XYZ file of C-alpha atoms in Angstrom:
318
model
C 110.914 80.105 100.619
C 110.238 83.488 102.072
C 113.696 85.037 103.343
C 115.830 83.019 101.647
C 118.968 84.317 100.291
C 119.684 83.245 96.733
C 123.370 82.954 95.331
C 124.637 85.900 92.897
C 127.539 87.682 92.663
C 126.623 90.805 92.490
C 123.467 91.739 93.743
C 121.972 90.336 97.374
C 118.359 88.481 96.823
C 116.050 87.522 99.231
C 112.906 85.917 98.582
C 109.605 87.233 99.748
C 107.038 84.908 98.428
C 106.948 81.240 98.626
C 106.550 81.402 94.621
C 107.628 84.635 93.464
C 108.680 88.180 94.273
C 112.569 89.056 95.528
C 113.794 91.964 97.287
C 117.296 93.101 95.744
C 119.922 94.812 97.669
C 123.716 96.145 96.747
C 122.795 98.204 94.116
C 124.356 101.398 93.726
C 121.611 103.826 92.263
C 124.264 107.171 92.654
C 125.496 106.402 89.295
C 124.334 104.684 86.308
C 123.948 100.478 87.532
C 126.558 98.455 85.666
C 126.013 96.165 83.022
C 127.449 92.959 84.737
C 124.906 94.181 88.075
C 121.964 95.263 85.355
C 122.503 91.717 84.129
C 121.866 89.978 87.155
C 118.609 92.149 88.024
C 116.997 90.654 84.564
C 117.820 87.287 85.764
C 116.126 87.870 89.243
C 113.252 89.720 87.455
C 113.179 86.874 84.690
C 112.793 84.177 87.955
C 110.538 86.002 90.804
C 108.615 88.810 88.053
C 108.583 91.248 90.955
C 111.721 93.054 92.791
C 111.610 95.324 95.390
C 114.300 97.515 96.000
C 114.510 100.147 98.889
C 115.606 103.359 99.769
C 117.075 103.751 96.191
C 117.819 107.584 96.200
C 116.510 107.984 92.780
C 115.154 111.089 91.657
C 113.007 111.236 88.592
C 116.149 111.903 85.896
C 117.315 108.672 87.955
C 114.494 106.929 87.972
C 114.123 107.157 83.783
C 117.602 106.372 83.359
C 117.313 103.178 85.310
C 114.257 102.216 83.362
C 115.763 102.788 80.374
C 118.171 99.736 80.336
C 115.251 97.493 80.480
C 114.153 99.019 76.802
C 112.220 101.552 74.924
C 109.761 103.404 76.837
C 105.928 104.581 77.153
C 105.422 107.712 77.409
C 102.158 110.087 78.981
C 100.969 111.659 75.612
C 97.292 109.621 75.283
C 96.559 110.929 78.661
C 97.501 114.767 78.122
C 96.265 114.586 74.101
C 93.726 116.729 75.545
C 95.386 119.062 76.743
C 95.631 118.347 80.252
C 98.682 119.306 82.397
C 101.043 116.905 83.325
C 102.359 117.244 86.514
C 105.995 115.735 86.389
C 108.523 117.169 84.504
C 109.082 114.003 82.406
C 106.710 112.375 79.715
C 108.154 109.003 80.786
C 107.073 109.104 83.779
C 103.168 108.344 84.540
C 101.542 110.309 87.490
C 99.522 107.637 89.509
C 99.026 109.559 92.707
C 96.198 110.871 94.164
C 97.196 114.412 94.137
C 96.765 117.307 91.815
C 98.711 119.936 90.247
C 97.792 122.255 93.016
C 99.762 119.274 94.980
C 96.057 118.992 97.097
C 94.157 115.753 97.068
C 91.334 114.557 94.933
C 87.951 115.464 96.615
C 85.553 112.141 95.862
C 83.974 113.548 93.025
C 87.171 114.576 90.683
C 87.165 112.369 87.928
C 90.872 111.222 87.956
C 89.971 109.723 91.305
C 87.077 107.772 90.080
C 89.422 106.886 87.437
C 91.781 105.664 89.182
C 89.754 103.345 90.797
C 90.634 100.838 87.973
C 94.291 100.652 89.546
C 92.265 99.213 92.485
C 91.317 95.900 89.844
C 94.555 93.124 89.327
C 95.671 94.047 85.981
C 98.685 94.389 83.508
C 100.060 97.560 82.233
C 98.680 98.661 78.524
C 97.401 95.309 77.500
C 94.822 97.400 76.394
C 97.108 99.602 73.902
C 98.339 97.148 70.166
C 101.475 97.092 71.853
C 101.948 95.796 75.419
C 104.200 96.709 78.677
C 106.884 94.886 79.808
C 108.123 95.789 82.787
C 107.292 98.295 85.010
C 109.146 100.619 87.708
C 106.796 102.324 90.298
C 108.723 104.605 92.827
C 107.731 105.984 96.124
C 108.510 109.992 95.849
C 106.034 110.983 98.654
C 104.349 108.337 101.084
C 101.291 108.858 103.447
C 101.830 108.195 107.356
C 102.388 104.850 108.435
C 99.256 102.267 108.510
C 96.878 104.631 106.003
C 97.287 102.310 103.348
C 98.258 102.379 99.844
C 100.279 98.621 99.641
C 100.462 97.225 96.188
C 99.627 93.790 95.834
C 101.211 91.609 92.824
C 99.459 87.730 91.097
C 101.376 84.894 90.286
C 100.107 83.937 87.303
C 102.722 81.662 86.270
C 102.486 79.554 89.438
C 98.206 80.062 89.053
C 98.104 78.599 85.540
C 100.694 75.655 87.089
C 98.395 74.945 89.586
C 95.303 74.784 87.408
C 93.525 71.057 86.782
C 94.968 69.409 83.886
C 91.950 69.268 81.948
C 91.198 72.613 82.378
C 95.315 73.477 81.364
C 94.457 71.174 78.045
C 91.672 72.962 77.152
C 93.742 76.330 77.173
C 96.194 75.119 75.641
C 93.717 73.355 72.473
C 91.450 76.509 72.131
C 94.075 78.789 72.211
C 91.986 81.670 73.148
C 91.681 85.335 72.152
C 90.900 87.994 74.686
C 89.816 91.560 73.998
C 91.540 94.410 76.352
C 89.684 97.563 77.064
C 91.082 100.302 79.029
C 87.271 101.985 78.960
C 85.689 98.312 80.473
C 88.007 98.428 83.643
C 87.416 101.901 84.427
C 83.580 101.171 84.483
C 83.518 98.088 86.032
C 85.567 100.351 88.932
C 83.402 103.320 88.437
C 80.173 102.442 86.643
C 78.252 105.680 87.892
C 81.155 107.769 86.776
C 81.537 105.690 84.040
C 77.516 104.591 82.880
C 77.076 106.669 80.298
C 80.378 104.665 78.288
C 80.212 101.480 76.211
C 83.555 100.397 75.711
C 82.670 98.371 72.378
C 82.744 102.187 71.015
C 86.829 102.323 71.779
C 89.609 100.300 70.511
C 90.391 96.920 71.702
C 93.824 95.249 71.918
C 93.718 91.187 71.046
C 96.158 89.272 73.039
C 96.081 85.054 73.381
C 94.888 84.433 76.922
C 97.744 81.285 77.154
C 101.214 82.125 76.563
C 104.960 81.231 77.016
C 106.441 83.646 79.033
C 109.615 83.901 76.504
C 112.158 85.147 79.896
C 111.536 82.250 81.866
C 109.876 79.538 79.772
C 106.909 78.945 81.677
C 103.412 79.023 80.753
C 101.317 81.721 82.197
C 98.026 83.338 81.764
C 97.354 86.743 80.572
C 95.259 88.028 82.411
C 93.936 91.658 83.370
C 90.881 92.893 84.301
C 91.017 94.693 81.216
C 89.522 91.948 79.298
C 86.316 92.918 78.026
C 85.611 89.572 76.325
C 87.305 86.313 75.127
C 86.311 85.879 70.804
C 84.878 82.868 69.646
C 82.563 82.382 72.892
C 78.838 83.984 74.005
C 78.656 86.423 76.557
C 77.673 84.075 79.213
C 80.628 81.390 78.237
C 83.206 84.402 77.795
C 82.473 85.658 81.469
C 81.773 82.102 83.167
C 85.649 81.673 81.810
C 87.005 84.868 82.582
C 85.657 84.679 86.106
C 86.764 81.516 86.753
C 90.271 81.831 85.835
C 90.228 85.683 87.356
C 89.485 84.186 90.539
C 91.959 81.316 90.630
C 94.900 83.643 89.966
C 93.901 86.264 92.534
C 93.463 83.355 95.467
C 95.435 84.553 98.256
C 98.199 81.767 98.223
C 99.086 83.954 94.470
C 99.124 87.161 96.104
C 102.214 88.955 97.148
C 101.701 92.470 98.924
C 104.234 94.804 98.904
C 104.451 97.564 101.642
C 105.486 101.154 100.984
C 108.171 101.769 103.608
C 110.454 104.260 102.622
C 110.536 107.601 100.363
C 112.464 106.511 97.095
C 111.878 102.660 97.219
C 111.170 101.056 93.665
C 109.203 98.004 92.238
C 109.743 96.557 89.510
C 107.785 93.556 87.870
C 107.129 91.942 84.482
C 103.338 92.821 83.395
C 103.797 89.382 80.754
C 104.001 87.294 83.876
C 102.324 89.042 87.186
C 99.237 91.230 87.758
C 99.124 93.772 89.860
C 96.659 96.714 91.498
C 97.049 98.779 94.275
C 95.866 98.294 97.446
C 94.758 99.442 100.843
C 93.059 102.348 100.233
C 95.670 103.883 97.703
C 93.899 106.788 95.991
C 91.628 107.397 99.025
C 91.758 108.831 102.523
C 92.892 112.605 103.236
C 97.027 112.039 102.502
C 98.564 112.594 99.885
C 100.799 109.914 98.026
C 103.293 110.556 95.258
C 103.901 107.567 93.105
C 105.657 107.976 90.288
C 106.046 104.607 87.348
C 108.090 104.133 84.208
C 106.972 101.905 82.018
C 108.800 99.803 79.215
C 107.526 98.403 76.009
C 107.572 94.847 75.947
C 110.121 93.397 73.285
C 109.158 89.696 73.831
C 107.831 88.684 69.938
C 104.682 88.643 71.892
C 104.524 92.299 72.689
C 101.906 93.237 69.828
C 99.587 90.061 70.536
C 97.416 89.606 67.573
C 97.059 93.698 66.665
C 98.110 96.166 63.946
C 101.523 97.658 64.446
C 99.979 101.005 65.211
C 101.588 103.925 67.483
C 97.567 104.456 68.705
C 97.705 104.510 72.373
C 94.265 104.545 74.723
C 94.296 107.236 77.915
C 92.253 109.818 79.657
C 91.211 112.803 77.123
């Protein structure tokens, strides 16, 4: 129930959602978080797969530190292999603001804002890459004026697959599904003038089962993204019909937390092997400029490399 106050010890949580989602207060970010309090944010994170925490203070050297605890992390290099600047001082964090390095905004026609369009589509973090995110830390560092956007909204997908007929949850469960991840398909389903000229079937895809345990909580949940390209073992026409139909359960609007950006330095983290997320209202458009900065974790669930080769290849931007 939303605004309920749940009993721990150590940490304050409030619920936000009627199924999911917690914001966390009583953590002290001025120093490196304790292991008793880091110990009761995986058990709210392992129950509500998205906390908010606000006004945390954390810088970027903060911000990594913090991340760290969860586990080993990504890093930028696929997306600056190229040779493109990066614009933060740290490889762990990923840039996904809508400024430049000249700190200006992207006009409409810069490619990194057509790219980023694809943050715009519900998704997971790197199901697209052999090994998977876990969680995920996004951080307000610079926000755009009140009521110009820019929320990010989260899925239940947990709570989605729950709620699904029983036949239908059979059927998942007996077919056991494959599904094919493609960073290159979102960005042209986003972008597809930008983007026409690309066929994704010419760039790696990651195989992940579409039905899973979600190992923290023990729930069954969907994996879902709108990174999937395809699901194997079905024709184009049955592979979408599927896709679509279970897309657009999950991302009904009784599944759909939103979070709003409200102060400089507040953090959200969520588990990408249980929620999806994209941003919202209007984030990489509009004249003003917003800083977000994320950390990302691998996943170390034994579900983190799905069905791939235990490769260090990573997909990004060239």
């Amino acid at each position: 129930m939303p605004g309920l106050v749940m009993p721990f010890t150590r940490i304050t949580v409030t619920e936000i959602h009627p199924t999911f989602g917690a914001e966390i207060s009583g953590v002290d970010f001025s120093r490196p978080v304790e292991n008793e309090v880091f110990q009761e944010i995986l058990s709210a994170i392992s129950k509500y797969g998205v906390c908010v925490f606000r006004s945390t203070a954390l810088d970027d050297t903060g911000h990594v530190a913090f991340a760290s605890q969860f586990g080993e992390l990504d890093d930028v290099t696929p997306y600056i292999s190229g040779g493109r600047a990066h614009r933060l001082s740290d490889v762990h964090l990923f840039d996904v603001s809508n400024i430049d390095l000249d700190g200006m905004v992207f006009p409409s026609d810069n490619v990194r804002r057509q790219w980023n369009k694809g943050n715009g589509l519900f998704h997971v973090d790197s199901s697209f890459n052999p090994r998977r995110a876990g969680y995920s830390l996004l951080r307000a560092a610079e926000l755009p004026p009140a009521g110009t956007g820019g929320e990010t909204e989260f899925a239940d997908i947990r709570t989605a697959f729950a709620d699904l007929p029983s036949a239908l949850q059979t059927k998942l469960r007996e077919q056991d599904y494959i599904a094919a991840h493609s960073l290159w398909h979102s960005r042209k389903v986003a972008a597809p003038e930008t983007f026409a000229d690309i066929d994704p079937a010419d760039y790696p895809m990651s195989r992940h089962r579409l039905l899973q345990r979600h190992e923290a909580s023990g729930r069954e949940t969907l994996y879902l993204a709108a990174h999937i390209h395809h699901i194997e073992g079905l024709t184009d026409g049955e592979s979408k019909a599927l896709f679509e139909r279970l897309f657009g359960h999950a991302t009904k609007p009784e599944y759909i937390l939103r979070v709003k950006w409200e102060n400089e330095g507040d953090l959200v983290l969520w588990d990408n092997t249980c929620v999806m997320h994209r941003a919202a209202g209007g984030a990489f458009e509009g004249k003003y400029r917003r800083d977000m900065r994320r950390a990302t974790v691998h996943d170390g669930s034994s579900l983190a490399w799905g069905l791939n080769e235990r490769t260090q290849e990573r997909q990004g931007l060239p």
